Short mmCIF file of C-alpha atoms and ligand atoms in Angstrom, two decimals:
data_model
loop_
_atom_site.label_atom_id
_atom_site.label_comp_id
_atom_site.label_asym_id
_atom_site.label_seq_id
_atom_site.Cartn_x
_atom_site.Cartn_y
_atom_site.Cartn_z
CA MET A 1 25.14 43.30 18.25
CA PRO A 2 24.00 39.75 19.16
CA LEU A 3 22.70 37.56 16.33
CA ALA A 4 20.97 35.21 18.75
CA ASN A 5 17.26 35.49 18.04
CA GLY A 6 15.82 32.50 16.21
CA ARG A 7 15.61 28.84 17.15
CA GLN A 8 17.93 28.13 20.08
CA TYR A 9 20.19 25.12 19.88
CA LEU A 10 21.04 23.25 23.08
CA ALA A 11 24.20 21.35 22.13
CA ILE A 12 24.93 20.01 25.61
CA PRO A 13 25.38 16.32 26.44
CA GLY A 14 21.88 15.88 27.79
CA PRO A 15 19.13 16.79 27.81
CA SER A 16 19.42 16.56 24.04
CA VAL A 17 17.36 18.13 21.26
CA MET A 18 13.77 16.86 21.33
CA PRO A 19 12.14 16.07 17.97
CA ASP A 20 8.93 17.99 17.28
CA GLU A 21 7.25 14.59 16.79
CA VAL A 22 8.09 13.66 20.40
CA LEU A 23 6.82 16.98 21.73
CA LYS A 24 3.61 16.68 19.69
CA ALA A 25 2.97 13.17 20.99
CA MET A 26 3.16 14.50 24.54
CA HIS A 27 0.81 17.40 23.91
CA ARG A 28 -2.45 15.67 24.78
CA ALA A 29 -4.86 15.01 27.62
CA SER A 30 -4.00 12.34 30.19
CA PRO A 31 -5.23 8.90 29.18
CA ASN A 32 -7.17 6.39 31.24
CA ILE A 33 -4.52 4.71 33.37
CA TYR A 34 -6.66 1.68 34.28
CA LYS A 35 -7.04 0.05 30.86
CA GLY A 36 -6.75 0.40 27.12
CA GLU A 37 -4.35 2.33 24.97
CA LEU A 38 -1.80 3.24 27.64
CA HIS A 39 -1.37 -0.38 28.69
CA ASP A 40 -0.81 -1.49 25.09
CA LEU A 41 1.61 1.34 24.53
CA THR A 42 3.63 0.47 27.65
CA HIS A 43 3.90 -3.16 26.62
CA SER A 44 4.99 -2.12 23.12
CA LEU A 45 7.99 -0.23 24.54
CA ILE A 46 9.63 -3.31 26.03
CA PRO A 47 10.83 -5.06 22.83
CA ASP A 48 12.00 -1.74 21.43
CA LEU A 49 13.99 -0.89 24.56
CA LYS A 50 15.64 -4.28 24.15
CA TYR A 51 16.33 -3.55 20.49
CA VAL A 52 18.15 -0.27 21.16
CA ALA A 53 20.38 -2.03 23.72
CA GLN A 54 20.73 -5.10 21.43
CA THR A 55 19.63 -7.57 24.07
CA GLU A 56 17.16 -10.27 24.99
CA ALA A 57 17.54 -9.38 28.68
CA HIS A 58 14.73 -8.05 30.89
CA VAL A 59 14.14 -4.32 31.18
CA ALA A 60 12.61 -2.34 34.05
CA ILE A 61 11.43 1.24 33.52
CA TYR A 62 11.65 3.70 36.43
CA ILE A 63 10.38 7.23 36.85
CA GLY A 64 13.71 8.90 37.47
CA ASN A 65 16.91 10.22 35.98
CA GLY A 66 20.21 8.47 35.38
CA HIS A 67 21.14 8.66 39.05
CA SER A 68 18.03 6.69 39.93
CA ALA A 69 19.09 3.96 37.50
CA TRP A 70 22.52 3.81 39.18
CA GLU A 71 20.83 3.27 42.53
CA ALA A 72 18.17 0.87 41.23
CA SER A 73 20.74 -1.34 39.52
CA LEU A 74 22.94 -1.64 42.61
CA MET A 75 20.04 -2.24 44.97
CA ASN A 76 18.86 -5.30 43.06
CA VAL A 77 22.16 -7.17 43.03
CA THR A 78 23.89 -6.31 46.33
CA SER A 79 23.57 -6.67 50.08
CA ARG A 80 24.82 -4.00 52.49
CA GLY A 81 28.55 -4.38 53.06
CA ASP A 82 29.23 -5.92 49.64
CA THR A 83 32.17 -4.70 47.61
CA VAL A 84 31.91 -3.39 44.05
CA LEU A 85 34.83 -2.53 41.80
CA VAL A 86 34.35 0.81 40.02
CA ALA A 87 36.59 1.39 37.01
CA GLU A 88 36.47 5.12 36.41
CA ALA A 89 38.06 7.60 34.04
CA GLY A 90 35.92 10.67 34.76
CA SER A 91 33.23 12.35 36.86
CA PHE A 92 30.40 9.96 36.07
CA GLY A 93 32.39 6.89 37.10
CA LYS A 94 33.24 8.69 40.33
CA GLY A 95 29.57 9.59 40.79
CA TRP A 96 28.44 5.97 40.48
CA ALA A 97 31.07 5.00 43.07
CA GLU A 98 29.78 7.69 45.46
CA MET A 99 26.28 6.34 44.99
CA ALA A 100 27.45 2.82 45.89
CA ASP A 101 29.29 4.14 48.92
CA ALA A 102 26.24 6.04 50.17
CA MET A 103 24.18 2.84 49.88
CA GLY A 104 26.41 1.05 52.39
CA LEU A 105 28.51 -0.77 49.81
CA THR A 106 32.29 -0.69 49.70
CA ALA A 107 33.30 0.92 46.43
CA GLU A 108 36.80 -0.12 45.47
CA ILE A 109 37.87 2.49 42.94
CA LEU A 110 40.26 1.90 40.03
CA SER A 111 41.10 5.29 38.55
CA PHE A 112 42.39 5.80 35.03
CA SER A 113 43.56 8.86 33.14
CA GLU A 114 40.75 11.30 32.26
CA ASP A 115 41.77 11.60 28.63
CA GLY A 116 40.97 8.07 27.58
CA PRO A 117 39.21 4.79 28.33
CA VAL A 118 39.46 2.53 31.37
CA ASP A 119 42.15 -0.11 30.95
CA PRO A 120 40.81 -3.70 30.88
CA GLN A 121 44.16 -5.00 32.15
CA GLY A 122 43.75 -2.98 35.36
CA ILE A 123 40.38 -4.64 35.92
CA GLU A 124 41.82 -8.08 35.24
CA ASP A 125 44.65 -7.47 37.73
CA ALA A 126 42.25 -6.26 40.44
CA LEU A 127 39.99 -9.28 39.96
CA ARG A 128 42.90 -11.72 40.09
CA LYS A 129 43.89 -10.27 43.47
CA ASP A 130 40.36 -10.83 44.79
CA THR A 131 40.95 -14.51 45.59
CA LYS A 132 38.14 -14.55 48.16
CA GLY A 133 35.56 -13.37 45.63
CA LYS A 134 34.61 -10.25 47.62
CA ILE A 135 33.90 -8.20 44.51
CA LYS A 136 30.27 -8.66 43.47
CA ALA A 137 30.20 -6.43 40.43
CA VAL A 138 32.39 -4.37 38.11
CA LEU A 139 30.89 -0.95 37.37
CA VAL A 140 31.97 1.02 34.31
CA CYS A 141 30.67 3.89 32.19
CA HIS A 142 30.71 3.02 28.48
CA VAL A 143 31.14 6.73 27.77
CA ASP A 144 32.12 9.12 30.53
CA THR A 145 30.26 12.28 29.57
CA SER A 146 32.69 14.54 31.42
CA THR A 147 35.71 13.52 29.33
CA GLY A 148 34.17 12.19 26.12
CA GLY A 149 36.19 9.00 26.64
CA LYS A 150 34.73 5.65 25.53
CA SER A 151 35.76 2.31 26.99
CA ASP A 152 35.94 -1.02 25.18
CA ILE A 153 33.30 -3.04 26.99
CA ALA A 154 33.91 -6.29 25.07
CA ALA A 155 37.59 -6.09 26.07
CA ILE A 156 36.57 -5.55 29.70
CA ARG A 157 34.37 -8.64 29.55
CA ALA A 158 37.29 -10.60 28.07
CA ALA A 159 39.53 -9.37 30.91
CA MET A 160 36.97 -10.46 33.51
CA ASP A 161 36.72 -13.88 31.87
CA ALA A 162 40.51 -14.16 31.72
CA ALA A 163 40.62 -13.52 35.48
CA GLY A 164 38.05 -16.28 35.94
CA HIS A 165 36.00 -14.02 38.21
CA ASP A 166 32.21 -14.22 38.39
CA ALA A 167 31.47 -10.60 39.27
CA LEU A 168 28.63 -9.03 37.31
CA LEU A 169 29.52 -6.58 34.56
CA MET A 170 27.36 -3.47 35.03
CA VAL A 171 27.57 -0.75 32.38
CA ASP A 172 26.28 2.83 32.39
CA CYS A 173 25.39 3.65 28.77
CA ILE A 174 23.38 6.77 29.60
CA ALA A 175 25.46 8.89 27.19
CA SER A 176 25.83 6.24 24.50
CA LEU A 177 22.51 4.39 24.15
CA GLY A 178 21.02 5.33 20.78
CA CYS A 179 24.27 7.06 19.74
CA ASP A 180 27.35 4.83 19.97
CA ARG A 181 27.39 1.16 19.02
CA TYR A 182 26.20 -0.70 22.12
CA GLU A 183 25.59 -4.46 22.14
CA MET A 184 24.59 -5.70 25.56
CA ASP A 185 24.40 -9.42 24.76
CA ALA A 186 27.27 -9.69 22.28
CA TRP A 187 29.55 -7.87 24.71
CA GLY A 188 28.59 -10.04 27.70
CA ILE A 189 27.05 -7.29 29.82
CA ASP A 190 24.90 -8.39 32.78
CA VAL A 191 23.31 -5.06 33.71
CA THR A 192 22.81 -1.96 31.55
CA VAL A 193 21.89 1.38 33.08
CA SER A 194 20.40 4.14 30.93
CA ALA A 195 17.98 7.06 30.79
CA CYS A 196 15.75 8.70 28.19
CA GLN A 197 17.05 12.25 27.81
CA LYS A 198 20.13 11.68 25.70
CA GLY A 199 20.16 9.36 22.69
CA LEU A 200 16.49 8.52 23.28
CA MET A 201 15.44 12.16 22.69
CA THR A 202 12.73 12.30 25.40
CA PRO A 203 12.53 14.85 28.26
CA ALA A 204 14.40 13.76 31.40
CA GLY A 205 12.31 11.55 33.66
CA LEU A 206 12.59 7.90 32.61
CA ALA A 207 15.38 5.53 33.58
CA PHE A 208 15.95 2.00 32.33
CA VAL A 209 17.75 -0.98 33.80
CA HIS A 210 18.29 -3.99 31.54
CA PHE A 211 19.37 -7.13 33.39
CA ASN A 212 19.97 -10.75 32.45
CA ASP A 213 19.06 -13.90 34.37
CA LYS A 214 22.50 -14.09 35.98
CA ALA A 215 21.97 -10.62 37.48
CA MET A 216 18.42 -11.50 38.52
CA ALA A 217 19.75 -14.52 40.45
CA ARG A 218 22.15 -12.29 42.42
CA ARG A 219 19.38 -10.67 44.39
CA GLY A 220 20.63 -9.52 47.81
CA ASP A 221 18.88 -8.11 50.87
CA ASN A 222 19.29 -4.49 49.91
CA VAL A 223 16.36 -3.87 47.59
CA SER A 224 13.35 -1.78 48.52
CA ARG A 225 9.91 -2.40 47.14
CA TYR A 226 10.00 0.67 44.93
CA TRP A 227 13.30 -0.19 43.20
CA ASP A 228 12.69 -3.96 42.98
CA TRP A 229 13.08 -4.79 39.30
CA SER A 230 11.37 -8.17 39.48
CA LEU A 231 8.02 -6.56 40.34
CA ARG A 232 8.28 -4.30 37.31
CA VAL A 233 9.07 -6.72 34.53
CA ASP A 234 6.19 -9.13 34.91
CA PRO A 235 3.53 -7.49 37.06
CA GLU A 236 0.12 -9.01 37.68
CA VAL A 237 -1.46 -5.58 37.66
CA TYR A 238 -0.50 -2.72 35.37
CA PHE A 239 0.24 -0.15 38.05
CA MET A 240 3.12 -2.28 39.35
CA HIS A 241 5.06 -1.50 36.16
CA PHE A 242 5.76 1.84 37.82
CA ASN A 243 4.79 1.11 41.41
CA GLY A 244 2.11 3.79 41.09
CA THR A 245 0.79 6.12 38.44
CA ALA A 246 2.50 5.65 35.09
CA PRO A 247 4.58 8.53 33.67
CA THR A 248 1.91 8.86 31.00
CA HIS A 249 3.28 11.66 28.83
CA HIS A 250 6.85 10.44 28.92
CA LEU A 251 5.59 7.11 27.63
CA TYR A 252 3.87 8.80 24.66
CA GLY A 253 7.04 10.74 23.89
CA LEU A 254 9.28 7.70 24.22
CA ARG A 255 6.98 5.65 21.95
CA VAL A 256 7.53 8.11 19.11
CA ALA A 257 11.27 8.44 19.80
CA LEU A 258 11.67 4.66 19.60
CA ASP A 259 9.62 4.61 16.39
CA MET A 260 12.02 7.14 14.89
CA ILE A 261 15.03 5.02 15.89
CA LYS A 262 13.42 1.86 14.51
CA GLU A 263 12.55 3.57 11.25
CA GLU A 264 16.14 4.76 10.78
CA GLY A 265 17.54 1.44 12.07
CA ILE A 266 19.83 1.29 15.10
CA LYS A 267 22.90 0.57 12.96
CA ASN A 268 22.16 3.63 10.83
CA VAL A 269 21.67 5.67 14.01
CA TRP A 270 25.14 4.60 15.13
CA ALA A 271 26.63 5.34 11.69
CA ARG A 272 25.05 8.82 11.67
CA HIS A 273 26.55 9.60 15.06
CA GLU A 274 29.92 8.28 13.92
CA GLY A 275 29.86 10.44 10.78
CA LEU A 276 28.84 13.56 12.71
CA ALA A 277 31.55 12.91 15.30
CA GLN A 278 34.13 12.62 12.53
CA MET A 279 33.04 15.99 11.15
CA ILE A 280 33.56 17.50 14.60
CA TRP A 281 36.94 15.84 15.04
CA ALA A 282 38.08 17.01 11.59
CA ALA A 283 37.28 20.63 12.51
CA LEU A 284 38.77 20.46 16.01
CA GLU A 285 41.94 18.74 14.82
CA THR A 286 42.38 21.50 12.22
CA TRP A 287 41.90 24.27 14.79
CA ALA A 288 44.39 22.42 17.01
CA GLN A 289 47.14 22.88 14.41
CA ASP A 290 47.74 26.37 15.80
CA GLY A 291 46.86 27.66 19.28
CA PRO A 292 45.71 25.98 22.49
CA MET A 293 42.65 23.94 21.44
CA LYS A 294 42.70 20.18 21.57
CA ILE A 295 40.22 17.33 21.92
CA ASN A 296 40.46 15.88 25.43
CA VAL A 297 40.76 12.30 24.17
CA PRO A 298 43.66 11.98 21.66
CA ASP A 299 42.88 8.40 20.54
CA ARG A 300 40.04 8.37 17.98
CA THR A 301 39.00 4.82 18.88
CA ALA A 302 38.45 5.91 22.50
CA ARG A 303 36.27 8.92 21.60
CA SER A 304 32.52 9.02 22.12
CA TRP A 305 30.32 9.57 19.07
CA ALA A 306 27.89 11.57 21.22
CA VAL A 307 29.90 14.03 23.31
CA THR A 308 33.25 15.75 22.80
CA SER A 309 35.18 17.51 25.55
CA VAL A 310 37.54 20.17 24.28
CA PHE A 311 40.44 21.94 26.00
CA ALA A 312 40.51 25.56 24.81
CA GLY A 313 43.01 27.15 27.22
CA PRO A 314 42.41 28.65 30.71
CA GLY A 315 39.34 30.92 30.66
CA ASN A 316 38.72 30.26 26.97
CA GLY A 317 36.26 27.38 27.39
CA LEU A 318 33.96 29.46 29.55
CA ALA A 319 34.35 32.58 27.37
CA LEU A 320 33.47 30.59 24.26
CA GLN A 321 30.33 29.10 25.82
CA ASP A 322 29.25 32.51 27.04
CA TRP A 323 29.86 34.11 23.63
CA CYS A 324 28.00 31.33 21.77
CA GLU A 325 25.00 31.55 24.06
CA THR A 326 24.62 35.32 24.22
CA GLN A 327 25.70 36.19 20.68
CA THR A 328 24.41 33.28 18.61
CA GLY A 329 21.74 31.22 20.40
CA LEU A 330 23.97 28.13 20.68
CA THR A 331 24.40 26.60 24.14
CA LEU A 332 27.52 24.46 24.56
CA GLY A 333 28.23 22.18 27.52
CA ILE A 334 30.34 23.38 30.43
CA GLY A 335 33.70 21.84 31.26
CA LEU A 336 33.10 19.03 33.74
CA GLY A 337 35.60 17.11 35.80
CA ARG A 338 38.76 18.39 34.19
CA GLU A 339 40.66 21.29 35.78
CA PRO A 340 40.62 24.19 35.34
CA SER A 341 37.01 23.71 34.29
CA ASP A 342 36.93 27.14 32.57
CA ALA A 343 39.52 25.85 30.12
CA TYR A 344 37.10 23.25 28.76
CA TYR A 345 33.83 23.12 26.91
CA ARG A 346 31.82 20.17 25.65
CA ILE A 347 29.78 19.64 22.51
CA GLY A 348 26.75 17.37 22.83
CA HIS A 349 26.02 15.64 19.51
CA MET A 350 23.56 13.01 20.66
CA GLY A 351 20.13 12.01 19.44
CA HIS A 352 18.15 14.22 17.07
CA VAL A 353 21.15 15.80 15.33
CA ASN A 354 22.12 15.96 11.68
CA ALA A 355 24.91 17.27 9.48
CA HIS A 356 23.69 20.82 8.99
CA MET A 357 23.21 21.25 12.74
CA ILE A 358 26.81 20.12 13.27
CA MET A 359 28.06 22.51 10.57
CA GLY A 360 26.15 25.26 12.38
CA VAL A 361 27.78 24.39 15.70
CA LEU A 362 31.24 24.30 14.14
CA GLY A 363 30.79 27.52 12.19
CA THR A 364 29.54 29.22 15.33
CA ILE A 365 32.51 28.02 17.39
CA GLY A 366 34.77 29.25 14.58
CA GLY A 367 33.19 32.71 14.84
CA GLY A 368 33.73 32.67 18.58
CA LEU A 369 37.41 31.80 18.24
CA THR A 370 37.94 34.84 16.03
CA ALA A 371 35.75 37.18 18.08
CA LEU A 372 37.51 36.18 21.30
CA GLY A 373 41.01 36.25 19.79
CA ILE A 374 41.72 32.58 20.54
CA PRO A 375 44.47 31.45 18.16
CA HIS A 376 43.50 28.54 15.90
CA GLY A 377 44.47 26.70 12.75
CA GLN A 378 42.73 27.61 9.47
CA GLY A 379 40.43 25.50 7.28
CA ALA A 380 38.43 23.70 10.00
CA LEU A 381 35.03 24.18 8.37
CA GLN A 382 36.30 22.95 5.03
CA ALA A 383 37.74 19.89 6.79
CA ALA A 384 34.34 19.19 8.37
CA ALA A 385 32.57 19.74 5.04
CA ASP A 386 34.99 17.35 3.31
CA GLU A 387 34.24 14.77 6.01
CA LEU A 388 30.51 15.30 5.40
CA ALA A 389 31.02 14.75 1.65
CA ARG A 390 33.06 11.62 2.32
CA HIS A 391 30.13 10.13 4.26
CA THR A 392 27.49 11.07 1.67
CA PRO A 393 28.82 10.15 -1.78
CA VAL A 394 26.58 10.81 -4.81
CA LYS A 395 26.68 9.25 -8.28
CA ARG A 396 27.12 12.15 -10.71
CA SER A 397 25.33 10.38 -13.58
CA ASP A 398 22.07 10.53 -11.58
CA GLN A 399 22.48 14.28 -11.22
CA LEU A 400 22.98 14.77 -14.96
CA ILE A 401 19.78 12.89 -15.79
CA GLN A 402 17.92 15.00 -13.24
CA ALA A 403 19.36 18.21 -14.67
CA LYS A 404 18.11 17.27 -18.18
CA GLY A 405 14.68 16.49 -16.80
CA ASN A 406 14.47 19.88 -15.14
CA HIS A 407 15.40 21.60 -18.40
CA SER A 408 12.41 20.19 -20.31
CA ASN A 409 10.04 20.83 -17.36
CA PRO A 410 10.85 24.30 -16.08
CA GLU A 411 9.59 25.16 -12.57
CA PRO A 412 6.43 27.29 -12.65
CA ALA A 413 7.30 30.94 -12.06
CA SER A 414 4.98 31.12 -9.06
CA GLN A 415 7.31 28.74 -7.19
CA CYS A 416 10.41 30.85 -7.73
CA CYS A 417 10.51 32.10 -4.14
C1 LIG B 1 23.91 12.07 32.07
C2 LIG B 1 24.68 10.95 32.67
C3 LIG B 1 24.42 10.47 33.96
C4 LIG B 1 23.47 11.13 34.90
O1 LIG B 1 22.18 11.16 34.45
P1 LIG B 1 21.13 12.08 35.22
O2 LIG B 1 19.90 11.89 34.42
O3 LIG B 1 21.67 13.47 35.18
O4 LIG B 1 21.02 11.58 36.59
C5 LIG B 1 25.12 9.37 34.40
N1 LIG B 1 26.04 8.77 33.63
C6 LIG B 1 26.34 9.21 32.40
C7 LIG B 1 27.38 8.51 31.60
C8 LIG B 1 25.67 10.30 31.89
O5 LIG B 1 25.96 10.76 30.66
#
């Protein structure tokens, strides 16, 4: 008999879990779009969007999803016929290349293994060969959501500098913004592409492009009025922020989501995601000691803190997702990119996620492994719990003082339930 009724948990790599505070902020009548509160609120988002990406660069907000940000970013810095170098190690890198190709650009693709990061040396070599300076930009996903692989963006910048090439560095951090450490300015990124429905905990519909002055100066002849970022960052009239009616309710939701991130502190947000990822890895690595399961990316330093792709054996990935959804109310991500796709599943652990939610996901997967007869190592949940304890140490002397206090002030009987 299914045990699925209760609060459903969507543990896919976007859209992510929305905080009740975000949903509540959106549950209201439309505001006046011509003046007042909405204008102030929109302006207040800009410094906070810079803060989450750790940058002083400009930021344009678009009504759109991540794909729209891919297109917007390319349009503003290229002319038709230009060449861009796409370093890819998964489906999302390939997708950005396809987008460039469809826009009349030549996408030169550097492919890397789909169980790890892109290799900065490969980028350096490709740029050194480009003696005529044909390559206008290097495109890379910080995290490729299909594989769970994370690339070292600072090392890529260093490789570009070593090659002495002046291509722009354009980074898709859709799966990592507000989850993994991401430092646009410190890492020398020229253009950052992101969206609101993953680490920023807001329903899909807003896309962001951060760009520095160097990128702004690269303006080609490809940009349409709608996607032109320069009109959006410093408009004379409010409606040009969005080239039309503002996405009013998304802005209310995003305001609260950014407040939550600011209150926690971006570094603490990163540390939380890192700790939760380590709980997941501890469990998966224990299961992997016996049977087919393994984390797609073997190298811990190249693993995302927000999404994990897991090989579970042919048919097993799909069976596990199906069992979790129908029997327990947990929705896992489908295998994406890797073949056979039914051998894989993904866990989204981005945004509004905490330790007990992760323990719930892991315990549920553990139940599925047994129910489906998938062989696995023992002790995974204890390994995750130990990892949790390691991240949350407590001074025992504080507990003893508290215990004494409770003894002299017993709880009223009426509160016993
Ligand atoms: C989710 C995602 C995208 C696509 O975003 P959409 O909103 O689905 O268009 C692109 N790149 C990465 C790395 C992503 O995680």
